[in-house]
Amino acid sequence: MTRHILGKGVDEQATLSPVCIMSGRTVSLVLGSGGARGLAHIGVIQWLEHHGFDIRSIAGTSMGALVGGIYAAGRLPLYTRWATALERRDVIRLLDFSFSRNSLFKGERVIGELKVLIGNPDIGTLPVAFTAVATDMDSGREVWLNSGPLFDAIRASMAIPTVFAPYTIQGRRLMDGGLVNPVPIAPTLADNTDLTIAVNLNGEPRSLPPSVEQADGRRDGGRYRENITKLINELQHRWGPEAEESGFFDIVSRSMDIMQDLISQFKLTAYAPDITVDIPRNVCSFYEFHRASEVIEAGRYYARQSLRDLAEEGSE
């Protein structure tokens, strides 16, 4: 697939033993797409920092671009406090309904709030190299965003079809990068780092850490799901009765999961990072942003498991 880079003008708590083996290494970090599961990226980053890894560059798609860009700006602790304080009503409040036929939400309210919280620095000034991946709506090509305002790149990378409107940069209409590259390893291939670590948010479902299962059991997820569905159903009349009967939002989110899972498998095989941290799809639903604390904990848990296993293999 041909890739285009906007901005540069170029086409195209582990045991002691694993920590000693792996810490101090420089890392290129690849953060994948997957809706609210992207909050697990925070836990992965926390684990890496705690164990002495030096993250030199980040490539991210969709929610991976959001978390990665905020980390590259040095503001991840602030964002983490904000995200973990969100309750269901706060998430709903951030949904600014669109009055157009091409999307359910405009996406301006949440981006505006994050700009106030984080600022909007130019990507070229960030202390950590950063690339957000988007999709050119007209050509279908992958686009790498590595200069210009940070939240312009993030907004474009997060433009999930039918959910958020496309975002225009330099005359190009851009959509969610997960459509073409949900695990964007390629932007890191030229990095001069010791390790490339990819976080895949479309891992096979499996047993969850006890802390996540217990927290999930205490959540009234059914009521929250009903509220989200009710709000979306109020808009679905513009797509006609077929959309209402088929559970529009659930179909969109599940379709994205299926598509990204298939593409992720291909990308991980084609580019083969040194380490892949797989976050199971059953950690949370696509839209459960109110579950930040336990999803972040899941990220720490699976980072520990993946890195410890690799260290043990390397010591055999």
Coordinates of N, CA, C and O in Angstrom, one line a residue, residues 168-297:
T168 N -10.4 17.6 7.7 CA -9.6 18.0 6.6 C -8.3 18.6 7.0 O -8.3 19.6 7.8
I169 N -7.2 18.2 6.4 CA -5.9 18.7 6.7 C -5.2 18.9 5.3 O -5.2 17.9 4.5
Q170 N -4.7 20.1 5.0 CA -4.1 20.4 3.7 C -4.9 19.9 2.5 O -4.4 19.3 1.6
G171 N -6.2 20.2 2.6 CA -7.1 19.9 1.5 C -7.5 18.4 1.4 O -8.2 18.0 0.5
R172 N -7.0 17.5 2.3 CA -7.3 16.1 2.2 C -8.3 15.7 3.3 O -8.1 16.0 4.5
R173 N -9.4 15.0 2.9 CA -10.4 14.6 3.9 C -9.9 13.3 4.5 O -9.7 12.3 3.8
L174 N -9.7 13.3 5.8 CA -9.1 12.2 6.5 C -10.0 11.5 7.5 O -10.9 12.1 8.1
M175 N -9.9 10.2 7.6 CA -10.7 9.4 8.5 C -9.8 8.5 9.4 O -8.6 8.5 9.3
D176 N -10.5 7.8 10.2 CA -9.8 6.9 11.2 C -8.7 6.0 10.6 O -8.9 5.4 9.6
G177 N -7.5 6.1 11.2 CA -6.4 5.3 10.6 C -6.5 3.8 10.8 O -5.9 3.0 10.0
G178 N -7.4 3.4 11.7 CA -7.7 2.0 11.8 C -8.3 1.3 10.6 O -8.2 0.1 10.5
L179 N -8.8 2.1 9.7 CA -9.3 1.5 8.5 C -8.3 0.8 7.6 O -8.5 -0.1 6.9
V180 N -7.0 1.4 7.7 CA -6.0 0.8 6.8 C -4.8 0.3 7.7 O -4.0 -0.6 7.2
N181 N -4.6 0.8 8.9 CA -3.5 0.4 9.7 C -3.8 0.5 11.2 O -3.4 1.5 11.8
P182 N -4.5 -0.5 11.8 CA -4.8 -0.4 13.2 C -3.6 -0.7 14.1 O -3.7 -0.4 15.3
V183 N -2.5 -1.2 13.6 CA -1.3 -1.3 14.4 C -0.1 -0.8 13.6 O 0.6 -1.5 12.9
P184 N 0.1 0.6 13.7 CA 1.0 1.2 12.7 C 2.5 1.1 13.0 O 3.2 2.0 13.5
I185 N 3.0 -0.1 12.7 CA 4.5 -0.4 12.9 C 5.4 0.3 11.9 O 6.4 0.8 12.2
A186 N 4.9 0.4 10.6 CA 5.7 1.0 9.6 C 6.4 2.3 9.9 O 7.5 2.5 9.5
P187 N 5.7 3.3 10.5 CA 6.3 4.6 10.8 C 7.5 4.5 11.7 O 8.3 5.5 11.8
T188 N 7.7 3.4 12.4 CA 8.8 3.3 13.3 C 10.0 2.5 12.7 O 11.0 2.3 13.4
L189 N 9.9 2.0 11.5 CA 10.9 1.1 10.9 C 12.3 1.8 10.8 O 13.3 1.1 10.9
A190 N 12.3 3.1 10.6 CA 13.6 3.8 10.5 C 14.2 4.3 11.8 O 15.3 4.9 11.8
D191 N 13.5 4.0 12.9 CA 13.9 4.4 14.2 C 15.2 3.7 14.6 O 15.4 2.5 14.4
N192 N 16.1 4.4 15.3 CA 17.3 3.9 15.8 C 17.1 3.6 17.3 O 17.6 4.3 18.2
T193 N 16.3 2.6 17.6 CA 16.0 2.2 19.0 C 16.3 0.7 19.2 O 16.4 -0.1 18.2
D194 N 16.3 0.3 20.4 CA 16.7 -1.1 20.7 C 15.5 -2.1 20.4 O 15.7 -3.2 20.0
L195 N 14.3 -1.6 20.7 CA 13.1 -2.5 20.6 C 11.9 -1.7 20.0 O 11.8 -0.5 20.2
T196 N 11.1 -2.5 19.3 CA 9.8 -2.0 18.8 C 8.8 -2.8 19.5 O 8.7 -4.0 19.4
I197 N 8.0 -2.1 20.3 CA 6.9 -2.8 21.1 C 5.6 -2.3 20.5 O 5.3 -1.1 20.5
A198 N 4.7 -3.2 20.1 CA 3.4 -2.9 19.5 C 2.3 -3.4 20.5 O 2.4 -4.5 21.1
V199 N 1.4 -2.5 20.7 CA 0.2 -2.8 21.6 C -1.0 -3.0 20.7 O -1.5 -2.1 20.0
N200 N -1.5 -4.2 20.6 CA -2.6 -4.6 19.8 C -3.9 -4.7 20.6 O -3.9 -5.5 21.5
L201 N -4.9 -3.9 20.3 CA -6.1 -3.9 21.1 C -7.1 -4.8 20.6 O -8.3 -4.8 21.1
N202 N -6.8 -5.7 19.7 CA -7.7 -6.7 19.1 C -7.3 -8.1 19.4 O -7.5 -9.0 18.6
G203 N -6.8 -8.3 20.6 CA -6.4 -9.7 21.0 C -7.5 -10.6 21.2 O -8.7 -10.1 21.4
E204 N -7.3 -11.9 21.1 CA -8.3 -12.9 21.3 C -8.9 -12.8 22.7 O -8.2 -12.5 23.7
P205 N -10.2 -12.9 22.9 CA -10.8 -12.9 24.2 C -10.2 -14.0 25.1 O -9.9 -15.1 24.7
R206 N -10.0 -13.6 26.4 CA -9.5 -14.6 27.3 C -9.8 -14.1 28.7 O -10.5 -13.1 29.0
S207 N -9.4 -14.9 29.7 CA -9.7 -14.6 31.1 C -9.0 -13.3 31.5 O -7.9 -13.0 31.1
L208 N -9.7 -12.5 32.2 CA -9.2 -11.1 32.6 C -8.6 -11.1 34.0 O -8.9 -12.0 34.8
P209 N -7.7 -10.2 34.2 CA -7.2 -10.0 35.6 C -8.3 -9.9 36.6 O -9.3 -9.3 36.3
P210 N -8.1 -10.5 37.8 CA -9.2 -10.4 38.8 C -9.7 -9.0 39.1 O -10.9 -8.8 39.3
S211 N -8.8 -8.1 39.1 CA -9.1 -6.7 39.4 C -10.1 -6.1 38.4 O -11.0 -5.4 38.7
V212 N -9.9 -6.5 37.1 CA -10.8 -6.0 36.0 C -12.1 -6.7 36.1 O -13.2 -6.1 36.0
E213 N -12.1 -8.0 36.3 CA -13.4 -8.8 36.4 C -14.2 -8.3 37.6 O -15.4 -8.1 37.5
Q214 N -13.6 -8.0 38.7 CA -14.4 -7.6 39.9 C -14.9 -6.2 39.7 O -16.1 -5.9 40.0
A215 N -14.1 -5.3 39.1 CA -14.6 -3.9 38.8 C -15.7 -4.0 37.8 O -16.7 -3.2 38.0
D216 N -15.6 -4.8 36.8 CA -16.6 -4.9 35.8 C -17.9 -5.4 36.4 O -19.0 -4.9 36.1
G217 N -17.8 -6.3 37.4 CA -19.0 -6.8 38.0 C -19.8 -5.8 38.8 O -21.0 -5.9 39.1
R218 N -19.0 -4.8 39.3 CA -19.7 -3.8 40.1 C -20.3 -2.7 39.3 O -21.0 -1.8 39.8
R219 N -20.0 -2.6 38.0 CA -20.5 -1.6 37.1 C -21.9 -1.9 36.6 O -22.2 -3.0 36.3
D220 N -22.7 -0.9 36.6 CA -24.1 -1.0 36.0 C -24.0 -0.8 34.5 O -24.5 0.2 34.0
G221 N -23.3 -1.7 33.8 CA -23.0 -1.5 32.4 C -24.3 -1.5 31.5 O -24.4 -0.8 30.5
G222 N -25.3 -2.3 32.0 CA -26.5 -2.3 31.2 C -27.2 -1.0 31.1 O -27.7 -0.6 30.1
R223 N -27.3 -0.3 32.3 CA -28.0 1.0 32.3 C -27.2 2.0 31.4 O -27.8 2.8 30.6
Y224 N -25.9 2.0 31.5 CA -25.1 2.9 30.6 C -25.3 2.6 29.2 O -25.4 3.5 28.3
R225 N -25.3 1.3 28.8 CA -25.5 0.9 27.4 C -26.8 1.4 26.9 O -27.0 1.9 25.8
E226 N -27.9 1.3 27.8 CA -29.2 1.7 27.4 C -29.2 3.2 27.1 O -29.9 3.7 26.2
N227 N -28.5 4.0 28.0 CA -28.5 5.4 27.8 C -27.9 5.8 26.5 O -28.3 6.7 25.7
I228 N -26.7 5.2 26.2 CA -26.0 5.5 24.9 C -26.9 5.1 23.7 O -27.1 5.9 22.8
T229 N -27.5 3.9 23.8 CA -28.4 3.4 22.7 C -29.6 4.4 22.5 O -29.9 4.7 21.4
K230 N -30.1 4.8 23.6 CA -31.3 5.7 23.5 C -30.9 7.0 22.8 O -31.7 7.5 21.9
L231 N -29.8 7.6 23.2 CA -29.3 8.8 22.5 C -29.1 8.6 21.0 O -29.5 9.5 20.2
I232 N -28.5 7.5 20.7 CA -28.2 7.3 19.3 C -29.4 6.9 18.5 O -29.6 7.4 17.3
N233 N -30.4 6.3 19.1 CA -31.6 5.9 18.4 C -32.4 7.2 18.0 O -33.1 7.2 17.0
E234 N -32.2 8.3 18.8 CA -32.9 9.5 18.5 C -32.4 10.1 17.2 O -33.0 10.9 16.5
L235 N -31.2 9.7 16.8 CA -30.6 10.2 15.5 C -30.8 9.3 14.4 O -30.6 9.7 13.2
Q236 N -31.1 8.0 14.6 CA -31.1 7.0 13.6 C -32.2 7.1 12.5 O -32.1 6.5 11.5
H237 N -33.2 7.9 12.8 CA -34.3 8.1 11.9 C -33.7 8.6 10.5 O -34.3 8.4 9.5
R238 N -32.6 9.4 10.6 CA -32.1 9.9 9.3 C -31.5 8.9 8.4 O -31.3 9.1 7.2
W239 N -31.2 7.7 9.0 CA -30.7 6.6 8.1 C -31.8 5.6 7.7 O -31.6 4.7 7.0
G240 N -33.0 5.9 8.3 CA -34.2 5.0 7.9 C -34.4 3.9 8.9 O -33.6 3.6 9.8
P241 N -35.5 3.2 8.8 CA -35.9 2.2 9.8 C -35.0 1.0 9.8 O -34.8 0.3 10.8
E242 N -34.3 0.7 8.7 CA -33.4 -0.4 8.7 C -32.3 -0.2 9.7 O -31.8 -1.2 10.3
A243 N -31.8 1.0 9.9 CA -30.7 1.3 10.8 C -31.2 1.0 12.2 O -30.5 0.4 13.0
E244 N -32.4 1.4 12.5 CA -33.0 1.2 13.9 C -33.1 -0.3 14.2 O -32.8 -0.7 15.3
E245 N -33.6 -1.0 13.2 CA -33.8 -2.5 13.5 C -32.5 -3.2 13.6 O -32.5 -4.3 14.3
S246 N -31.4 -2.8 13.1 CA -30.2 -3.5 13.1 C -29.3 -3.2 14.2 O -28.2 -3.7 14.3
G247 N -29.6 -2.2 15.1 CA -28.8 -1.9 16.2 C -27.5 -1.2 15.7 O -26.4 -1.7 15.7
F248 N -27.7 0.0 15.1 CA -26.7 0.7 14.3 C -25.4 0.8 15.0 O -24.3 0.4 14.5
F249 N -25.4 1.3 16.3 CA -24.1 1.6 16.9 C -23.3 0.3 17.2 O -22.1 0.2 17.1
D250 N -24.0 -0.8 17.6 CA -23.4 -2.0 17.9 C -22.8 -2.6 16.6 O -21.7 -3.2 16.6
I251 N -23.5 -2.4 15.5 CA -23.0 -3.0 14.2 C -21.7 -2.2 13.8 O -20.7 -2.8 13.4
V252 N -21.7 -0.9 14.0 CA -20.5 -0.1 13.6 C -19.3 -0.5 14.5 O -18.2 -0.8 14.0
S253 N -19.5 -0.6 15.8 CA -18.4 -1.0 16.7 C -17.9 -2.4 16.4 O -16.7 -2.6 16.4
R254 N -18.8 -3.3 16.2 CA -18.4 -4.7 16.0 C -17.7 -4.9 14.6 O -16.8 -5.6 14.5
S255 N -18.2 -4.1 13.6 CA -17.6 -4.2 12.3 C -16.2 -3.7 12.4 O -15.3 -4.2 11.7
M256 N -16.0 -2.6 13.1 CA -14.6 -2.0 13.3 C -13.7 -3.1 13.9 O -12.6 -3.3 13.5
D257 N -14.2 -3.8 14.9 CA -13.4 -4.8 15.6 C -13.0 -5.9 14.7 O -11.9 -6.3 14.6
I258 N -14.0 -6.4 13.9 CA -13.7 -7.5 13.0 C -12.7 -7.1 11.9 O -11.7 -7.8 11.7
M259 N -12.9 -5.9 11.3 CA -12.0 -5.4 10.3 C -10.6 -5.2 10.8 O -9.6 -5.6 10.2
Q260 N -10.5 -4.5 12.0 CA -9.2 -4.2 12.5 C -8.5 -5.5 13.0 O -7.2 -5.5 12.9
D261 N -9.2 -6.5 13.5 CA -8.6 -7.7 13.9 C -7.9 -8.4 12.7 O -6.7 -8.8 12.8
L262 N -8.6 -8.4 11.5 CA -8.0 -9.0 10.3 C -6.8 -8.2 9.8 O -5.7 -8.8 9.5
I263 N -6.9 -6.9 9.8 CA -5.8 -6.1 9.3 C -4.6 -6.2 10.3 O -3.4 -6.2 9.9
S264 N -4.9 -6.2 11.6 CA -3.9 -6.2 12.6 C -3.0 -7.5 12.5 O -1.8 -7.5 12.6
Q265 N -3.7 -8.6 12.2 CA -2.9 -9.9 12.1 C -2.0 -9.8 10.9 O -0.8 -10.2 11.0
F266 N -2.4 -9.2 9.8 CA -1.6 -9.0 8.6 C -0.4 -8.1 8.9 O 0.8 -8.4 8.6
K267 N -0.7 -6.9 9.6 CA 0.4 -6.0 9.8 C 1.4 -6.6 10.8 O 2.7 -6.4 10.6
L268 N 1.0 -7.3 11.8 CA 1.9 -7.8 12.8 C 2.8 -8.9 12.2 O 3.9 -9.1 12.6
T269 N 2.2 -9.6 11.2 CA 3.0 -10.7 10.5 C 4.0 -10.0 9.5 O 5.1 -10.4 9.4
A270 N 3.5 -9.0 8.8 CA 4.3 -8.4 7.8 C 5.5 -7.6 8.4 O 6.6 -7.6 7.8
Y271 N 5.3 -6.9 9.5 CA 6.4 -6.1 10.1 C 7.0 -6.6 11.4 O 8.1 -6.2 11.8
A272 N 6.4 -7.6 12.0 CA 7.0 -8.3 13.2 C 7.7 -7.5 14.1 O 9.0 -7.4 14.1
P273 N 7.0 -6.8 15.1 CA 7.7 -6.1 16.1 C 8.5 -7.0 17.0 O 8.3 -8.2 17.0
D274 N 9.4 -6.5 17.8 CA 10.1 -7.3 18.8 C 9.2 -7.9 19.8 O 9.4 -9.0 20.3
I275 N 8.2 -7.1 20.3 CA 7.3 -7.5 21.3 C 5.9 -7.1 20.9 O 5.7 -5.9 20.5
T276 N 4.9 -7.9 21.1 CA 3.5 -7.5 20.9 C 2.8 -7.7 22.2 O 2.8 -8.8 22.8
V277 N 2.2 -6.7 22.7 CA 1.3 -6.8 23.9 C -0.1 -6.8 23.4 O -0.6 -5.9 22.8
D278 N -0.7 -8.0 23.6 CA -2.1 -8.2 23.1 C -3.1 -7.8 24.2 O -3.0 -8.5 25.3
I279 N -4.0 -6.9 24.0 CA -5.1 -6.6 24.9 C -6.3 -7.3 24.4 O -6.8 -7.0 23.3
P280 N -6.9 -8.2 25.2 CA -8.1 -9.0 24.7 C -9.2 -8.0 24.4 O -9.5 -7.0 25.1
R281 N -10.0 -8.4 23.4 CA -11.2 -7.6 23.0 C -12.2 -7.6 24.1 O -13.0 -6.6 24.1
N282 N -12.2 -8.5 25.0 CA -13.3 -8.6 26.0 C -12.9 -7.8 27.3 O -13.6 -7.8 28.3
V283 N -11.8 -7.0 27.2 CA -11.5 -6.1 28.4 C -12.6 -5.1 28.6 O -13.0 -4.8 29.7
C284 N -13.1 -4.5 27.5 CA -14.2 -3.6 27.6 C -14.9 -3.4 26.3 O -14.3 -3.8 25.2
S285 N -16.0 -2.9 26.2 CA -16.7 -2.6 24.9 C -16.1 -1.3 24.3 O -15.4 -0.5 25.0
F286 N -16.4 -1.1 23.1 CA -15.8 0.0 22.3 C -16.0 1.3 22.9 O -15.1 2.2 22.8
Y287 N -17.1 1.5 23.6 CA -17.5 2.8 24.1 C -17.5 3.0 25.6 O -18.0 4.0 26.1
E288 N -16.9 2.0 26.3 CA -17.0 2.1 27.8 C -15.8 2.9 28.4 O -15.0 2.5 29.1
F289 N -15.8 4.2 28.0 CA -14.7 5.1 28.5 C -14.8 5.4 30.0 O -13.9 5.9 30.5
H290 N -16.0 5.1 30.6 CA -16.1 5.4 32.0 C -15.4 4.3 32.8 O -15.3 4.4 34.0
R291 N -14.8 3.3 32.2 CA -14.1 2.2 32.9 C -12.6 2.4 32.8 O -11.8 1.4 32.8
A292 N -12.1 3.6 32.8 CA -10.7 3.9 32.6 C -9.8 3.2 33.6 O -8.8 2.6 33.2
S293 N -10.1 3.3 34.9 CA -9.2 2.7 35.9 C -8.9 1.3 35.7 O -7.7 0.8 35.7
E294 N -10.0 0.4 35.5 CA -9.7 -1.0 35.3 C -9.1 -1.3 34.0 O -8.3 -2.3 33.8
V295 N -9.4 -0.5 32.9 CA -8.8 -0.8 31.6 C -7.3 -0.5 31.7 O -6.4 -1.2 31.1
I296 N -6.9 0.6 32.3 CA -5.5 1.0 32.5 C -4.8 -0.1 33.3 O -3.7 -0.5 33.0
E297 N -5.4 -0.7 34.3 CA -4.8 -1.7 35.1 C -4.6 -3.0 34.2 O -3.6 -3.7 34.3

